[in-house]
Amino acid sequence: PMGSERMEMGKRQMAATQETPGAAQAQHSTGNRGSNACCFCWCCCCSCSCLTVRNQEEERARRTSQELQAEGIPNCEESPAPTLEEVNAWAQSFDKLMLTPAGRNAFREFLRTEFSEENMLFWMACEELKQESNKSVIEEKARLIYEDYISILSPKEVSLDSRVREVINRNMLEPSQHTFDDAQLQIYTLMHRDSYPRFMNSAIYKDLLQSLSEKSIEA
């Protein structure tokens, strides 16, 4: 949806602006809650705004981080190094890129450079939720996903339209493995249309492809 793509572009521009020293100083002086360009996860560097203003939010962030770590969610997926054939296949379709852990890791690395890694993190969290069968675990994970990626108070909020947000709010009354299905599809489509074409033209992809091609020739 075009609305989500415009929101995504605005988020990237805002993050890029905040990366400059002047913007960072302005953020310190005003104590705004806006997304921080250095923050791709809940970590100590996310405490760089006014502690007085952000104390309550950061306490929730630390709690969420501890809960996620207790669940054993890795910083990146474990996967063998991709082959030249696999990397070439990523250029054939976004679906083929997202099918393999190596593809998702490479794409996630690119999203990090565009300050939109939360899209992949949200998609992965939804995939993990679908694997759960225990009702209490499903409810807890759904709550964490909502707080981390849906709440307007979160610096990792993903770009969703109002219709999908309404669906999520209804689903959260009785969370299930499929509470975020509509949102996951919208974010998948957004990554496909908005980020995937740039990834295919990025140095991250081209350097990986060139490196594997040179190794193949040497072999």
Coordinates of N, CA and C in Angstrom, one line a residue:
P1 N 0.8 -1.2 0.0 CA 0.0 0.0 0.0 C 0.9 1.2 0.0
M2 N 0.4 2.2 -0.8 CA 1.2 3.4 -0.9 C 1.4 4.2 0.4
G3 N 0.3 4.2 1.2 CA 0.4 4.9 2.5 C 1.6 4.3 3.3
S4 N 1.7 3.0 3.4 CA 2.7 2.4 4.2 C 4.1 2.7 3.6
E5 N 4.2 2.8 2.3 CA 5.5 3.1 1.7 C 5.9 4.5 1.9
R6 N 4.9 5.4 1.9 CA 5.3 6.8 2.2 C 5.7 7.0 3.7
M7 N 5.0 6.2 4.6 CA 5.4 6.2 6.0 C 6.8 5.7 6.2
E8 N 7.1 4.6 5.4 CA 8.4 4.0 5.5 C 9.5 5.0 5.1
M9 N 9.3 5.7 4.0 CA 10.2 6.6 3.5 C 10.4 7.7 4.5
G10 N 9.4 8.2 5.1 CA 9.5 9.2 6.1 C 10.3 8.8 7.3
K11 N 10.1 7.5 7.7 CA 10.9 7.0 8.8 C 12.4 6.9 8.5
R12 N 12.7 6.5 7.3 CA 14.1 6.5 6.9 C 14.8 7.8 6.8
Q13 N 14.0 8.8 6.3 CA 14.5 10.2 6.2 C 14.7 10.8 7.6
M14 N 13.8 10.5 8.5 CA 13.9 11.0 9.9 C 15.1 10.4 10.6
A15 N 15.3 9.1 10.4 CA 16.4 8.4 11.0 C 17.7 8.9 10.5
A16 N 17.8 9.1 9.2 CA 19.0 9.6 8.6 C 19.4 11.0 9.1
T17 N 18.3 11.9 9.3 CA 18.5 13.2 9.8 C 19.0 13.2 11.2
Q18 N 18.5 12.3 12.0 CA 18.9 12.2 13.4 C 20.3 11.7 13.6
E19 N 20.8 11.1 12.5 CA 22.2 10.5 12.6 C 23.2 11.6 12.6
T20 N 22.9 12.8 12.1 CA 23.9 13.9 12.1 C 24.1 14.5 13.5
P21 N 25.3 15.0 13.8 CA 25.6 15.5 15.1 C 24.6 16.6 15.6
G22 N 24.3 17.5 14.6 CA 23.4 18.6 15.0 C 22.0 18.1 15.4
A23 N 21.5 17.1 14.7 CA 20.2 16.5 15.0 C 20.3 15.8 16.4
A24 N 21.4 15.1 16.6 CA 21.6 14.4 17.8 C 21.6 15.3 19.0
Q25 N 22.3 16.5 18.9 CA 22.3 17.5 20.0 C 20.9 18.0 20.2
A26 N 20.2 18.3 19.1 CA 18.9 18.8 19.3 C 18.0 17.8 20.0
Q27 N 18.2 16.5 19.7 CA 17.4 15.5 20.4 C 17.7 15.5 21.9
H28 N 19.0 15.6 22.2 CA 19.4 15.7 23.6 C 18.7 16.9 24.3
S29 N 18.7 18.0 23.7 CA 18.2 19.2 24.3 C 16.7 19.2 24.5
T30 N 16.0 18.6 23.6 CA 14.5 18.6 23.7 C 14.0 17.4 24.4
G31 N 14.8 16.4 24.5 CA 14.3 15.2 25.2 C 13.2 14.5 24.4
N32 N 13.2 14.6 23.1 CA 12.1 13.9 22.3 C 12.3 12.4 22.3
R33 N 11.2 11.7 22.1 CA 11.3 10.3 22.1 C 11.6 9.7 20.7
G34 N 11.8 10.5 19.7 CA 12.0 10.0 18.4 C 13.0 8.9 18.2
S35 N 12.9 8.1 17.1 CA 13.8 7.0 16.9 C 15.2 7.5 16.9
N36 N 16.1 6.7 17.4 CA 17.5 7.0 17.5 C 18.3 6.3 16.4
A37 N 19.1 7.0 15.6 CA 19.8 6.3 14.4 C 20.7 5.2 14.9
C38 N 21.2 5.2 16.2 CA 22.1 4.2 16.6 C 21.4 3.0 17.1
C39 N 20.1 3.0 17.1 CA 19.4 1.9 17.8 C 18.7 0.9 16.9
F40 N 19.2 -0.3 16.8 CA 18.6 -1.3 16.0 C 18.1 -2.4 16.9
C41 N 18.3 -2.3 18.2 CA 17.8 -3.3 19.1 C 17.7 -2.6 20.5
W42 N 17.1 -3.3 21.4 CA 17.0 -2.8 22.8 C 18.4 -3.0 23.4
C43 N 19.2 -1.9 23.5 CA 20.5 -2.0 24.0 C 20.9 -0.7 24.7
C44 N 22.1 -0.7 25.3 CA 22.4 0.4 26.2 C 22.5 1.7 25.4
C45 N 22.8 1.7 24.1 CA 22.9 2.9 23.4 C 21.5 3.6 23.1
C46 N 20.4 2.9 23.5 CA 19.1 3.5 23.3 C 18.8 4.4 24.4
S47 N 19.7 4.7 25.4 CA 19.4 5.6 26.5 C 20.0 7.0 26.3
C48 N 20.2 7.3 25.0 CA 20.9 8.6 24.8 C 20.0 9.8 24.8
S49 N 18.7 9.7 25.0 CA 17.9 10.9 25.1 C 17.7 11.2 26.6
C50 N 17.0 12.2 26.9 CA 16.8 12.7 28.3 C 16.2 11.5 29.2
L51 N 17.0 11.1 30.2 CA 16.5 10.0 31.0 C 15.3 10.4 31.8
T52 N 15.1 11.6 32.1 CA 13.9 12.0 32.9 C 12.7 11.8 32.1
V53 N 12.7 12.1 30.8 CA 11.6 12.0 29.9 C 11.3 10.6 29.6
R54 N 12.4 9.8 29.3 CA 12.3 8.5 28.8 C 12.4 7.3 29.9
N55 N 12.4 7.7 31.1 CA 12.7 6.7 32.2 C 11.7 5.6 32.1
Q56 N 10.4 5.9 32.1 CA 9.4 4.8 32.1 C 9.5 4.0 30.8
E57 N 9.7 4.6 29.6 CA 9.7 3.9 28.4 C 11.0 3.0 28.4
E58 N 12.1 3.5 28.9 CA 13.3 2.7 28.8 C 13.2 1.5 29.8
E59 N 12.5 1.7 30.9 CA 12.3 0.5 31.8 C 11.6 -0.6 31.1
R60 N 10.5 -0.2 30.4 CA 9.8 -1.2 29.6 C 10.7 -1.9 28.5
A61 N 11.6 -1.0 27.9 CA 12.5 -1.5 26.9 C 13.4 -2.6 27.5
R62 N 14.0 -2.3 28.7 CA 14.9 -3.2 29.3 C 14.2 -4.5 29.7
R63 N 13.0 -4.4 30.2 CA 12.2 -5.6 30.5 C 11.9 -6.4 29.3
T64 N 11.5 -5.8 28.2 CA 11.2 -6.5 27.0 C 12.5 -7.2 26.5
S65 N 13.7 -6.5 26.6 CA 14.9 -7.1 26.1 C 15.2 -8.3 26.9
Q66 N 15.0 -8.3 28.2 CA 15.3 -9.4 29.1 C 14.4 -10.6 28.7
E67 N 13.1 -10.3 28.5 CA 12.2 -11.4 28.1 C 12.5 -12.0 26.8
L68 N 12.9 -11.2 25.8 CA 13.3 -11.7 24.5 C 14.5 -12.6 24.6
Q69 N 15.5 -12.1 25.4 CA 16.7 -12.9 25.5 C 16.5 -14.2 26.2
A70 N 15.5 -14.2 27.2 CA 15.2 -15.4 27.9 C 14.6 -16.4 26.9
E71 N 13.9 -15.9 25.9 CA 13.3 -16.8 24.9 C 14.4 -17.3 23.9
G72 N 15.6 -16.8 24.0 CA 16.7 -17.3 23.1 C 16.6 -16.8 21.7
I73 N 16.0 -15.6 21.5 CA 15.9 -15.1 20.1 C 17.3 -14.6 19.7
P74 N 17.9 -15.1 18.6 CA 19.3 -14.7 18.3 C 19.3 -13.4 17.6
N75 N 20.5 -12.7 17.6 CA 20.7 -11.5 16.9 C 20.6 -11.7 15.4
C76 N 21.0 -12.8 14.9 CA 20.8 -13.1 13.5 C 20.6 -14.7 13.4
E77 N 20.0 -15.1 12.3 CA 19.8 -16.5 12.2 C 21.1 -17.3 11.8
E78 N 21.2 -18.4 12.4 CA 22.4 -19.3 12.1 C 22.1 -19.9 10.7
S79 N 23.2 -19.8 9.9 CA 23.0 -20.4 8.5 C 24.4 -20.6 8.0
P80 N 24.5 -21.6 7.1 CA 25.8 -21.7 6.4 C 26.0 -20.6 5.4
A81 N 27.3 -20.4 5.0 CA 27.5 -19.3 4.0 C 26.8 -19.6 2.7
P82 N 26.2 -18.6 2.1 CA 25.4 -18.9 0.9 C 26.3 -19.3 -0.3
T83 N 25.8 -20.1 -1.2 CA 26.5 -20.4 -2.4 C 26.2 -19.4 -3.5
L84 N 27.1 -19.5 -4.5 CA 26.8 -18.6 -5.7 C 25.5 -18.8 -6.3
E85 N 25.1 -20.0 -6.4 CA 23.8 -20.4 -6.9 C 22.6 -19.8 -6.1
E86 N 22.8 -19.8 -4.8 CA 21.7 -19.2 -3.9 C 21.7 -17.7 -4.1
V87 N 22.8 -17.1 -4.1 CA 22.8 -15.6 -4.2 C 22.3 -15.2 -5.5
N88 N 22.6 -15.9 -6.6 CA 22.0 -15.6 -7.9 C 20.5 -15.8 -7.9
A89 N 20.0 -16.8 -7.1 CA 18.5 -17.0 -7.0 C 17.8 -15.9 -6.3
W90 N 18.5 -15.2 -5.4 CA 17.9 -14.1 -4.7 C 17.4 -13.0 -5.7
A91 N 18.1 -12.9 -6.8 CA 17.8 -11.9 -7.8 C 16.5 -12.3 -8.6
Q92 N 16.1 -13.5 -8.5 CA 15.0 -14.0 -9.3 C 13.7 -13.6 -8.7
S93 N 13.6 -13.6 -7.4 CA 12.4 -13.2 -6.7 C 12.6 -12.9 -5.2
F94 N 11.8 -12.0 -4.7 CA 11.9 -11.7 -3.3 C 11.6 -13.0 -2.4
D95 N 10.6 -13.8 -2.9 CA 10.3 -15.0 -2.2 C 11.5 -15.9 -2.0
K96 N 12.3 -16.0 -3.1 CA 13.5 -16.9 -3.0 C 14.5 -16.3 -2.0
L97 N 14.6 -15.0 -1.9 CA 15.5 -14.4 -1.0 C 15.1 -14.7 0.5
M98 N 13.8 -14.6 0.7 CA 13.2 -14.8 2.1 C 13.1 -16.2 2.5
L99 N 13.3 -17.1 1.6 CA 13.2 -18.6 1.9 C 14.4 -19.1 2.7
T100 N 15.5 -18.5 2.6 CA 16.7 -19.0 3.2 C 17.2 -18.1 4.3
P101 N 17.7 -18.7 5.4 CA 18.3 -17.8 6.5 C 19.4 -16.9 6.0
A102 N 20.3 -17.4 5.1 CA 21.4 -16.6 4.6 C 20.8 -15.4 3.8
G103 N 19.7 -15.6 3.1 CA 19.1 -14.5 2.3 C 18.5 -13.5 3.3
R104 N 17.8 -14.0 4.3 CA 17.2 -13.1 5.3 C 18.3 -12.3 6.0
N105 N 19.4 -13.0 6.4 CA 20.5 -12.3 7.1 C 21.1 -11.1 6.2
A106 N 21.3 -11.4 5.0 CA 21.9 -10.4 4.1 C 20.9 -9.3 3.9
F107 N 19.7 -9.6 3.7 CA 18.7 -8.5 3.5 C 18.5 -7.7 4.8
R108 N 18.6 -8.4 5.9 CA 18.5 -7.7 7.2 C 19.6 -6.7 7.4
E109 N 20.8 -7.2 7.0 CA 22.0 -6.3 7.1 C 21.8 -5.0 6.2
F110 N 21.1 -5.2 5.0 CA 20.8 -4.0 4.2 C 19.8 -3.1 4.9
L111 N 18.7 -3.7 5.4 CA 17.7 -3.0 6.1 C 18.3 -2.1 7.2
R112 N 19.3 -2.7 7.9 CA 19.9 -1.9 9.0 C 20.5 -0.6 8.5
T113 N 21.1 -0.7 7.3 CA 21.7 0.6 6.7 C 20.6 1.6 6.4
E114 N 19.4 1.1 6.2 CA 18.3 2.0 5.8 C 17.4 2.4 7.0
F115 N 17.8 1.9 8.2 CA 17.1 2.2 9.5 C 15.7 1.6 9.4
S116 N 15.6 0.4 8.8 CA 14.2 -0.2 8.7 C 14.3 -1.7 9.1
E117 N 15.3 -2.1 9.9 CA 15.5 -3.5 10.3 C 14.3 -4.0 11.0
E118 N 13.5 -3.1 11.7 CA 12.4 -3.6 12.4 C 11.4 -4.3 11.5
N119 N 11.4 -4.0 10.3 CA 10.4 -4.8 9.4 C 10.8 -6.3 9.3
M120 N 12.0 -6.6 9.2 CA 12.4 -8.0 9.2 C 12.3 -8.6 10.6
L121 N 12.6 -7.9 11.6 CA 12.4 -8.4 13.0 C 11.0 -8.7 13.3
F122 N 10.1 -7.8 12.8 CA 8.7 -8.1 13.0 C 8.2 -9.3 12.3
W123 N 8.6 -9.4 11.0 CA 8.3 -10.6 10.2 C 8.7 -11.9 10.8
M124 N 10.0 -11.9 11.3 CA 10.5 -13.1 12.0 C 9.8 -13.4 13.3
A125 N 9.4 -12.4 14.0 CA 8.7 -12.6 15.3 C 7.3 -13.2 15.0
C126 N 6.7 -12.8 13.9 CA 5.4 -13.4 13.5 C 5.6 -14.8 13.1
E127 N 6.6 -15.1 12.4 CA 6.9 -16.5 12.0 C 7.1 -17.4 13.3
E128 N 7.8 -16.9 14.2 CA 8.0 -17.6 15.5 C 6.7 -17.9 16.2
L129 N 5.9 -16.8 16.2 CA 4.6 -16.9 16.9 C 3.7 -18.1 16.3
K130 N 3.8 -18.2 15.0 CA 3.0 -19.2 14.3 C 3.4 -20.6 14.7
Q131 N 4.6 -20.8 15.2 CA 5.1 -22.1 15.6 C 4.7 -22.5 17.0
E132 N 4.1 -21.6 17.8 CA 3.7 -21.9 19.1 C 2.4 -22.5 19.2
S133 N 2.2 -23.4 20.2 CA 0.9 -24.1 20.5 C 0.4 -23.8 21.9
N134 N 1.3 -23.4 22.8 CA 0.9 -23.2 24.2 C 0.2 -21.9 24.3
K135 N -1.0 -21.9 24.8 CA -1.9 -20.7 24.9 C -1.2 -19.5 25.6
S136 N -0.6 -19.8 26.8 CA 0.0 -18.8 27.6 C 1.2 -18.2 26.9
V137 N 2.0 -19.0 26.2 CA 3.2 -18.6 25.5 C 2.7 -17.7 24.3
I138 N 1.7 -18.1 23.6 CA 1.2 -17.3 22.5 C 0.7 -15.9 23.0
E139 N 0.0 -15.9 24.1 CA -0.4 -14.6 24.6 C 0.7 -13.7 25.0
E140 N 1.8 -14.3 25.6 CA 2.9 -13.5 26.0 C 3.7 -13.0 24.8
K141 N 3.9 -13.8 23.9 CA 4.7 -13.4 22.7 C 3.9 -12.4 21.9
A142 N 2.6 -12.6 21.8 CA 1.7 -11.6 21.1 C 1.8 -10.2 21.8
R143 N 1.8 -10.2 23.1 CA 2.0 -9.0 23.8 C 3.3 -8.3 23.5
L144 N 4.4 -9.1 23.5 CA 5.7 -8.5 23.2 C 5.8 -8.0 21.8
I145 N 5.2 -8.7 20.9 CA 5.2 -8.2 19.5 C 4.5 -6.9 19.4
Y146 N 3.3 -6.8 20.0 CA 2.5 -5.6 20.0 C 3.3 -4.4 20.6
E147 N 3.9 -4.7 21.8 CA 4.7 -3.6 22.4 C 5.9 -3.2 21.6
D148 N 6.5 -4.1 21.0 CA 7.8 -3.8 20.2 C 7.5 -3.2 18.8
Y149 N 6.5 -3.7 18.2 CA 6.4 -3.3 16.7 C 5.1 -2.6 16.3
I150 N 4.1 -2.7 17.2 CA 2.8 -2.1 16.8 C 2.5 -0.8 17.6
S151 N 2.9 -0.8 18.9 CA 2.6 0.4 19.7 C 3.3 1.6 19.2
I152 N 2.5 2.7 19.2 CA 3.1 4.0 18.7 C 4.1 4.5 19.6
L153 N 4.3 4.0 20.8 CA 5.3 4.4 21.8 C 6.6 3.7 21.5
S154 N 6.6 2.7 20.6 CA 7.9 2.0 20.4 C 8.7 2.6 19.3
P155 N 10.1 2.7 19.5 CA 10.9 3.2 18.5 C 11.1 2.3 17.3
K156 N 10.6 1.0 17.5 CA 10.6 0.0 16.5 C 9.3 -0.2 15.8
E157 N 8.4 0.7 15.9 CA 7.1 0.6 15.3 C 7.2 0.5 13.8
V158 N 6.4 -0.5 13.3 CA 6.4 -0.7 11.8 C 5.3 0.1 11.2
S159 N 5.4 0.3 9.9 CA 4.4 1.2 9.2 C 3.2 0.3 8.7
L160 N 2.1 0.5 9.4 CA 0.8 -0.2 9.1 C -0.3 0.8 8.8
D161 N -1.2 0.4 8.0 CA -2.4 1.3 7.8 C -3.4 1.1 8.9
S162 N -4.4 2.0 8.9 CA -5.4 2.0 10.0 C -6.2 0.8 10.0
R163 N -6.5 0.2 8.9 CA -7.4 -1.0 8.8 C -6.7 -2.1 9.5
V164 N -5.4 -2.3 9.1 CA -4.7 -3.5 9.7 C -4.5 -3.3 11.2
R165 N -4.3 -2.0 11.7 CA -4.2 -1.8 13.1 C -5.5 -2.1 13.8
E166 N -6.6 -1.8 13.2 CA -7.9 -2.2 13.8 C -8.1 -3.7 13.9
V167 N -7.6 -4.4 12.9 CA -7.7 -5.9 12.9 C -6.9 -6.4 14.1
I168 N -5.7 -5.9 14.2 CA -4.8 -6.3 15.3 C -5.4 -6.0 16.7
N169 N -6.0 -4.9 16.9 CA -6.6 -4.5 18.1 C -7.7 -5.5 18.5
R170 N -8.5 -5.9 17.5 CA -9.5 -6.8 17.7 C -8.9 -8.2 18.1
N171 N -7.9 -8.6 17.3 CA -7.3 -9.9 17.5 C -6.6 -10.0 18.9
M172 N -6.1 -8.9 19.4 CA -5.4 -8.9 20.7 C -6.4 -9.2 21.9
L173 N -7.7 -9.1 21.7 CA -8.6 -9.5 22.7 C -8.5 -10.9 23.0
E174 N -8.2 -11.7 22.1 CA -7.9 -13.2 22.3 C -6.8 -13.6 21.3
P175 N -5.6 -13.4 21.7 CA -4.4 -13.6 20.8 C -4.3 -15.1 20.4
S176 N -3.9 -15.2 19.1 CA -3.6 -16.6 18.6 C -2.3 -16.5 17.8
Q177 N -2.0 -17.6 17.2 CA -0.8 -17.7 16.3 C -0.9 -16.8 15.1
H178 N -2.2 -16.4 14.8 CA -2.5 -15.6 13.5 C -2.9 -14.2 13.8
T179 N -2.7 -13.7 15.0 CA -3.1 -12.4 15.4 C -2.5 -11.3 14.5
F180 N -1.3 -11.5 14.0 CA -0.6 -10.5 13.2 C -0.5 -10.8 11.7
D181 N -1.3 -11.8 11.2 CA -1.2 -12.3 9.8 C -1.3 -11.2 8.8
D182 N -2.4 -10.3 9.0 CA -2.6 -9.2 8.0 C -1.4 -8.2 8.1
A183 N -0.9 -7.9 9.3 CA 0.2 -7.0 9.4 C 1.4 -7.6 8.8
Q184 N 1.7 -8.9 9.0 CA 2.9 -9.5 8.5 C 2.9 -9.5 7.0
L185 N 1.7 -9.7 6.4 CA 1.6 -9.7 4.9 C 1.9 -8.3 4.4
Q186 N 1.3 -7.3 5.1 CA 1.5 -5.9 4.7 C 3.0 -5.5 4.7
I187 N 3.7 -5.9 5.8 CA 5.1 -5.6 5.9 C 6.0 -6.4 4.9
Y188 N 5.6 -7.6 4.7 CA 6.3 -8.4 3.6 C 6.2 -7.7 2.3
T189 N 4.9 -7.3 2.0 CA 4.7 -6.6 0.7 C 5.5 -5.3 0.6
L190 N 5.6 -4.6 1.8 CA 6.3 -3.3 1.8 C 7.8 -3.6 1.6
M191 N 8.3 -4.6 2.2 CA 9.8 -4.9 2.0 C 10.0 -5.3 0.5
H192 N 9.1 -6.0 0.0 CA 9.2 -6.5 -1.4 C 9.2 -5.3 -2.4
R193 N 8.3 -4.4 -2.2 CA 8.1 -3.3 -3.1 C 9.1 -2.2 -2.9
D194 N 9.4 -1.9 -1.6 CA 10.1 -0.7 -1.3 C 11.6 -1.0 -1.1
S195 N 12.0 -2.1 -0.4 CA 13.4 -2.3 0.0 C 14.1 -3.3 -0.9
Y196 N 13.4 -4.3 -1.4 CA 14.1 -5.3 -2.2 C 14.8 -4.8 -3.4
P197 N 14.1 -3.9 -4.2 CA 14.8 -3.4 -5.4 C 16.1 -2.7 -5.1
R198 N 16.1 -2.0 -4.0 CA 17.4 -1.3 -3.6 C 18.4 -2.2 -3.1
F199 N 18.0 -3.3 -2.4 CA 18.9 -4.3 -2.0 C 19.6 -4.9 -3.2
M200 N 18.9 -5.2 -4.2 CA 19.5 -5.8 -5.4 C 20.6 -4.9 -6.1
N201 N 20.5 -3.6 -5.8 CA 21.4 -2.7 -6.4 C 22.4 -2.2 -5.4
S202 N 22.4 -2.8 -4.2 CA 23.3 -2.3 -3.1 C 24.6 -2.9 -3.1
A203 N 25.6 -2.3 -2.5 CA 26.9 -2.8 -2.4 C 27.0 -4.1 -1.6
I204 N 26.1 -4.3 -0.6 CA 26.0 -5.5 0.2 C 25.8 -6.7 -0.7
Y205 N 24.8 -6.6 -1.6 CA 24.5 -7.7 -2.5 C 25.6 -7.9 -3.6
K206 N 26.0 -6.8 -4.2 CA 26.9 -6.8 -5.3 C 28.3 -7.3 -4.9
D207 N 28.7 -6.9 -3.7 CA 30.0 -7.4 -3.2 C 30.0 -8.9 -2.8
L208 N 28.9 -9.3 -2.3 CA 28.8 -10.7 -2.0 C 28.8 -11.6 -3.2
L209 N 28.0 -11.1 -4.2 CA 27.9 -11.8 -5.5 C 29.3 -11.9 -6.2
Q210 N 30.0 -10.7 -6.2 CA 31.4 -10.7 -6.8 C 32.3 -11.6 -6.1
S211 N 32.3 -11.6 -4.7 CA 33.2 -12.4 -4.0 C 33.0 -13.9 -4.3
L212 N 31.7 -14.3 -4.3 CA 31.4 -15.7 -4.6 C 31.8 -16.1 -6.0
S213 N 31.6 -15.2 -6.9 CA 31.9 -15.4 -8.3 C 33.4 -15.6 -8.5
E214 N 34.2 -14.8 -7.8 CA 35.7 -14.9 -7.9 C 36.1 -16.2 -7.3
K215 N 35.5 -16.6 -6.2 CA 35.9 -17.9 -5.6 C 35.5 -19.1 -6.5
S216 N 34.4 -18.9 -7.2 CA 34.0 -20.0 -8.1 C 35.0 -20.1 -9.3
I217 N 35.5 -19.0 -9.8 CA 36.4 -19.0 -10.9 C 37.8 -19.6 -10.4
E218 N 38.2 -19.3 -9.2 CA 39.4 -19.8 -8.7 C 39.3 -21.3 -8.5
A219 N 38.2 -21.8 -8.1 CA 38.0 -23.2 -7.9 C 38.0 -24.0 -9.2

